[in-house]
PDB file of C-alpha atoms in Angstrom:
ATOM      1  CA  MET A   1       0.000   0.000   0.000  1.00 82.00           C
ATOM      2  CA  ARG A   2       2.824   2.399   0.894  1.00 82.00           C
ATOM      3  CA  LEU A   3       4.365   2.041  -2.574  1.00 90.00           C
ATOM      4  CA  LEU A   4       1.007   2.512  -4.291  1.00 90.00           C
ATOM      5  CA  VAL A   5       0.453   5.781  -2.403  1.00 86.00           C
ATOM      6  CA  HIS A   6       4.000   6.843  -3.313  1.00 88.00           C
ATOM      7  CA  TYR A   7       3.515   6.066  -7.022  1.00 92.00           C
ATOM      8  CA  VAL A   8       0.160   7.858  -7.176  1.00 92.00           C
ATOM      9  CA  GLY A   9       1.821  10.913  -5.628  1.00 89.00           C
ATOM     10  CA  ASP A  10       4.766  10.677  -8.013  1.00 92.00           C
ATOM     11  CA  VAL A  11       2.609  10.641 -11.145  1.00 93.00           C
ATOM     12  CA  HIS A  12       0.997  13.887  -9.940  1.00 92.00           C
ATOM     13  CA  GLN A  13       4.421  15.592  -9.732  1.00 94.00           C
ATOM     14  CA  PRO A  14       4.746  17.284 -13.153  1.00 95.00           C
ATOM     15  CA  LEU A  15       8.527  16.931 -13.297  1.00 95.00           C
ATOM     16  CA  HIS A  16       8.168  13.149 -13.226  1.00 94.00           C
ATOM     17  CA  THR A  17       6.651  13.390 -16.715  1.00 92.00           C
ATOM     18  CA  THR A  18       9.248  15.502 -18.522  1.00 91.00           C
ATOM     19  CA  SER A  19      12.835  16.636 -18.841  1.00 91.00           C
ATOM     20  CA  MET A  20      14.120  19.846 -20.420  1.00 91.00           C
ATOM     21  CA  VAL A  21      16.420  19.019 -23.318  1.00 92.00           C
ATOM     22  CA  ASN A  22      18.485  21.837 -24.814  1.00 90.00           C
ATOM     23  CA  LYS A  23      22.050  22.698 -25.865  1.00 92.00           C
ATOM     24  CA  GLU A  24      23.213  22.873 -22.249  1.00 88.00           C
ATOM     25  CA  ASN A  25      21.350  19.656 -21.330  1.00 88.00           C
ATOM     26  CA  PRO A  26      21.462  17.384 -24.410  1.00 93.00           C
ATOM     27  CA  ARG A  27      20.462  14.407 -22.240  1.00 93.00           C
ATOM     28  CA  GLY A  28      17.826  16.390 -20.359  1.00 93.00           C
ATOM     29  CA  ASP A  29      17.778  17.968 -16.917  1.00 95.00           C
ATOM     30  CA  TYR A  30      16.548  14.777 -15.231  1.00 95.00           C
ATOM     31  CA  GLY A  31      13.060  16.065 -14.513  1.00 94.00           C
ATOM     32  CA  GLY A  32      14.258  19.378 -13.065  1.00 95.00           C
ATOM     33  CA  ASN A  33      16.913  17.813 -10.822  1.00 95.00           C
ATOM     34  CA  GLY A  34      19.613  19.402 -13.006  1.00 95.00           C
ATOM     35  CA  PHE A  35      17.803  22.774 -13.137  1.00 96.00           C
ATOM     36  CA  ARG A  36      19.591  24.559 -10.303  1.00 96.00           C
ATOM     37  CA  LEU A  37      17.901  27.305  -8.303  1.00 96.00           C
ATOM     38  CA  HIS A  38      19.115  29.813  -5.748  1.00 93.00           C
ATOM     39  CA  SER A  39      18.933  27.802  -2.533  1.00 90.00           C
ATOM     40  CA  LYS A  40      15.876  28.488  -0.391  1.00 89.00           C
ATOM     41  CA  LYS A  41      14.817  26.440   2.646  1.00 86.00           C
ATOM     42  CA  GLY A  42      17.286  23.749   1.563  1.00 85.00           C
ATOM     43  CA  VAL A  43      15.720  23.460  -1.900  1.00 90.00           C
ATOM     44  CA  LYS A  44      18.383  23.724  -4.604  1.00 93.00           C
ATOM     45  CA  ASN A  45      16.685  22.610  -7.820  1.00 95.00           C
ATOM     46  CA  LEU A  46      13.354  22.876  -9.622  1.00 95.00           C
ATOM     47  CA  HIS A  47      12.358  19.272  -8.936  1.00 94.00           C
ATOM     48  CA  SER A  48      12.865  19.726  -5.196  1.00 92.00           C
ATOM     49  CA  ALA A  49      10.867  22.957  -5.285  1.00 92.00           C
ATOM     50  CA  TRP A  50       7.893  21.044  -6.699  1.00 92.00           C
ATOM     51  CA  ASP A  51       8.427  18.142  -4.292  1.00 89.00           C
ATOM     52  CA  SER A  52       8.191  20.642  -1.438  1.00 88.00           C
ATOM     53  CA  VAL A  53       4.922  22.024  -2.915  1.00 84.00           C
ATOM     54  CA  LEU A  54       6.809  25.198  -3.798  1.00 82.00           C
ATOM     55  CA  PHE A  55       8.472  25.588  -0.393  1.00 81.00           C
ATOM     56  CA  GLU A  56       5.347  24.893   1.652  1.00 82.00           C
ATOM     57  CA  PHE A  57       6.641  21.577   2.997  1.00 82.00           C
ATOM     58  CA  GLY A  58      10.316  20.946   3.493  1.00 76.00           C
ATOM     59  CA  GLY A  59      12.316  17.906   4.413  1.00 73.00           C
ATOM     60  CA  TYR A  60      11.063  14.459   5.153  1.00 74.00           C
ATOM     61  CA  PRO A  61       9.107  13.139   8.135  1.00 76.00           C
ATOM     62  CA  ARG A  62      10.906  11.089  10.728  1.00 82.00           C
ATOM     63  CA  LEU A  63      10.114   7.434  10.406  1.00 86.00           C
ATOM     64  CA  PRO A  64       8.363   5.635  11.867  1.00 91.00           C
ATOM     65  CA  MET A  65       5.751   8.357  12.121  1.00 89.00           C
ATOM     66  CA  ASN A  66       4.152   8.907  15.509  1.00 92.00           C
ATOM     67  CA  ALA A  67       0.504   9.851  16.152  1.00 94.00           C
ATOM     68  CA  TYR A  68       1.289  13.584  16.062  1.00 93.00           C
ATOM     69  CA  SER A  69       3.027  13.266  12.668  1.00 90.00           C
ATOM     70  CA  TRP A  70       0.109  11.290  11.217  1.00 90.00           C
ATOM     71  CA  ASN A  71      -2.364  13.888  12.492  1.00 93.00           C
ATOM     72  CA  GLN A  72      -0.237  16.724  11.087  1.00 91.00           C
ATOM     73  CA  LEU A  73      -0.069  14.965   7.722  1.00 88.00           C
ATOM     74  CA  GLY A  74      -3.854  14.584   7.703  1.00 92.00           C
ATOM     75  CA  ASP A  75      -4.335  18.249   8.625  1.00 94.00           C
ATOM     76  CA  ASP A  76      -1.954  19.292   5.819  1.00 91.00           C
ATOM     77  CA  ALA A  77      -3.851  17.115   3.333  1.00 89.00           C
ATOM     78  CA  ASP A  78      -7.206  18.592   4.421  1.00 93.00           C
ATOM     79  CA  ARG A  79      -5.838  22.113   4.032  1.00 91.00           C
ATOM     80  CA  LEU A  80      -4.486  21.385   0.543  1.00 88.00           C
ATOM     81  CA  VAL A  81      -7.788  19.845  -0.573  1.00 89.00           C
ATOM     82  CA  LYS A  82      -9.654  22.972   0.580  1.00 92.00           C
ATOM     83  CA  LYS A  83      -7.104  25.297  -1.034  1.00 89.00           C
ATOM     84  CA  HIS A  84      -7.038  23.449  -4.392  1.00 87.00           C
ATOM     85  CA  HIS A  85     -10.625  22.405  -4.958  1.00 88.00           C
ATOM     86  CA  ILE A  86     -11.331  19.917  -7.732  1.00 90.00           C
ATOM     87  CA  SER A  87     -14.636  18.704  -9.066  1.00 93.00           C
ATOM     88  CA  LYS A  88     -16.216  15.428  -7.982  1.00 93.00           C
ATOM     89  CA  LYS A  89     -15.707  14.150 -11.526  1.00 94.00           C
ATOM     90  CA  GLN A  90     -11.973  14.862 -11.329  1.00 91.00           C
ATOM     91  CA  ALA A  91     -11.702  13.266  -7.893  1.00 90.00           C
ATOM     92  CA  GLU A  92     -13.400  10.102  -9.110  1.00 94.00           C
ATOM     93  CA  ASP A  93     -11.276   9.773 -12.272  1.00 94.00           C
ATOM     94  CA  LEU A  94      -8.992   6.823 -11.543  1.00 94.00           C
ATOM     95  CA  ASP A  95      -7.471   6.635 -15.033  1.00 96.00           C
ATOM     96  CA  VAL A  96      -3.697   6.765 -14.555  1.00 94.00           C
ATOM     97  CA  ASN A  97      -3.248   7.901 -18.173  1.00 95.00           C
ATOM     98  CA  THR A  98      -5.367  10.980 -17.414  1.00 95.00           C
ATOM     99  CA  TRP A  99      -3.189  11.768 -14.381  1.00 94.00           C
ATOM    100  CA  VAL A 100       0.003  11.456 -16.459  1.00 95.00           C
ATOM    101  CA  ALA A 101      -1.443  13.620 -19.254  1.00 96.00           C
ATOM    102  CA  GLU A 102      -2.480  16.326 -16.757  1.00 95.00           C
ATOM    103  CA  SER A 103       0.942  16.319 -15.093  1.00 95.00           C
ATOM    104  CA  HIS A 104       2.683  16.486 -18.458  1.00 95.00           C
ATOM    105  CA  LEU A 105       0.481  19.379 -19.563  1.00 96.00           C
ATOM    106  CA  ILE A 106       1.404  21.310 -16.405  1.00 94.00           C
ATOM    107  CA  ALA A 107       5.076  20.481 -16.968  1.00 93.00           C
ATOM    108  CA  THR A 108       5.112  21.648 -20.585  1.00 92.00           C
ATOM    109  CA  LYS A 109       2.861  24.705 -20.205  1.00 94.00           C
ATOM    110  CA  PHE A 110       3.969  26.042 -16.821  1.00 94.00           C
ATOM    111  CA  VAL A 111       6.832  24.444 -14.901  1.00 95.00           C
ATOM    112  CA  TYR A 112       9.734  25.915 -16.904  1.00 94.00           C
ATOM    113  CA  LYS A 113       8.040  29.159 -17.988  1.00 94.00           C
ATOM    114  CA  GLY A 114       9.513  32.366 -16.549  1.00 93.00           C
ATOM    115  CA  VAL A 115      12.126  30.672 -14.381  1.00 95.00           C
ATOM    116  CA  ASN A 116      15.883  30.910 -14.736  1.00 95.00           C
ATOM    117  CA  GLU A 117      18.609  28.644 -13.486  1.00 95.00           C
ATOM    118  CA  TRP A 118      20.568  29.821 -10.445  1.00 96.00           C
ATOM    119  CA  LYS A 119      17.855  32.387  -9.627  1.00 95.00           C
ATOM    120  CA  GLU A 120      15.034  32.401  -7.082  1.00 93.00           C
ATOM    121  CA  LEU A 121      11.600  31.438  -8.298  1.00 94.00           C
ATOM    122  CA  PRO A 122       9.507  34.580  -8.856  1.00 93.00           C
ATOM    123  CA  PRO A 123       6.739  35.296  -6.301  1.00 92.00           C
ATOM    124  CA  TRP A 124       3.986  34.913  -8.945  1.00 93.00           C
ATOM    125  CA  TYR A 125       5.264  31.400  -9.670  1.00 92.00           C
ATOM    126  CA  ILE A 126       5.039  30.255  -6.067  1.00 88.00           C
ATOM    127  CA  LYS A 127       1.433  31.429  -5.590  1.00 79.00           C
TER     128      LYS A 127
END
């Protein structure tokens, strides 16, 4: 079950569906891992910025998680669901191909737009 939850989360991370290929990165930037940013809250690349939900959550929980950590995780999830409302139809769509297509669309239309390597992410990007 733990791996299934992990994989479902991973497919919703847009940088798991793409890699920027250009003259400087002929083999790609490894899903944003090679796209360096000005360090902020320990985040040093674009992939990590998205993993941290754009700096909202940093680091990793201590394992095994205690009751407080589980409750905090649940509270964080509830807050994110309220902040980023989706329709019932979207919530009930269990087609993995749809999830991958949505993540890839976000990656190609937004993730790399208006950001520069070795710079901080602009405030409009983080909102």
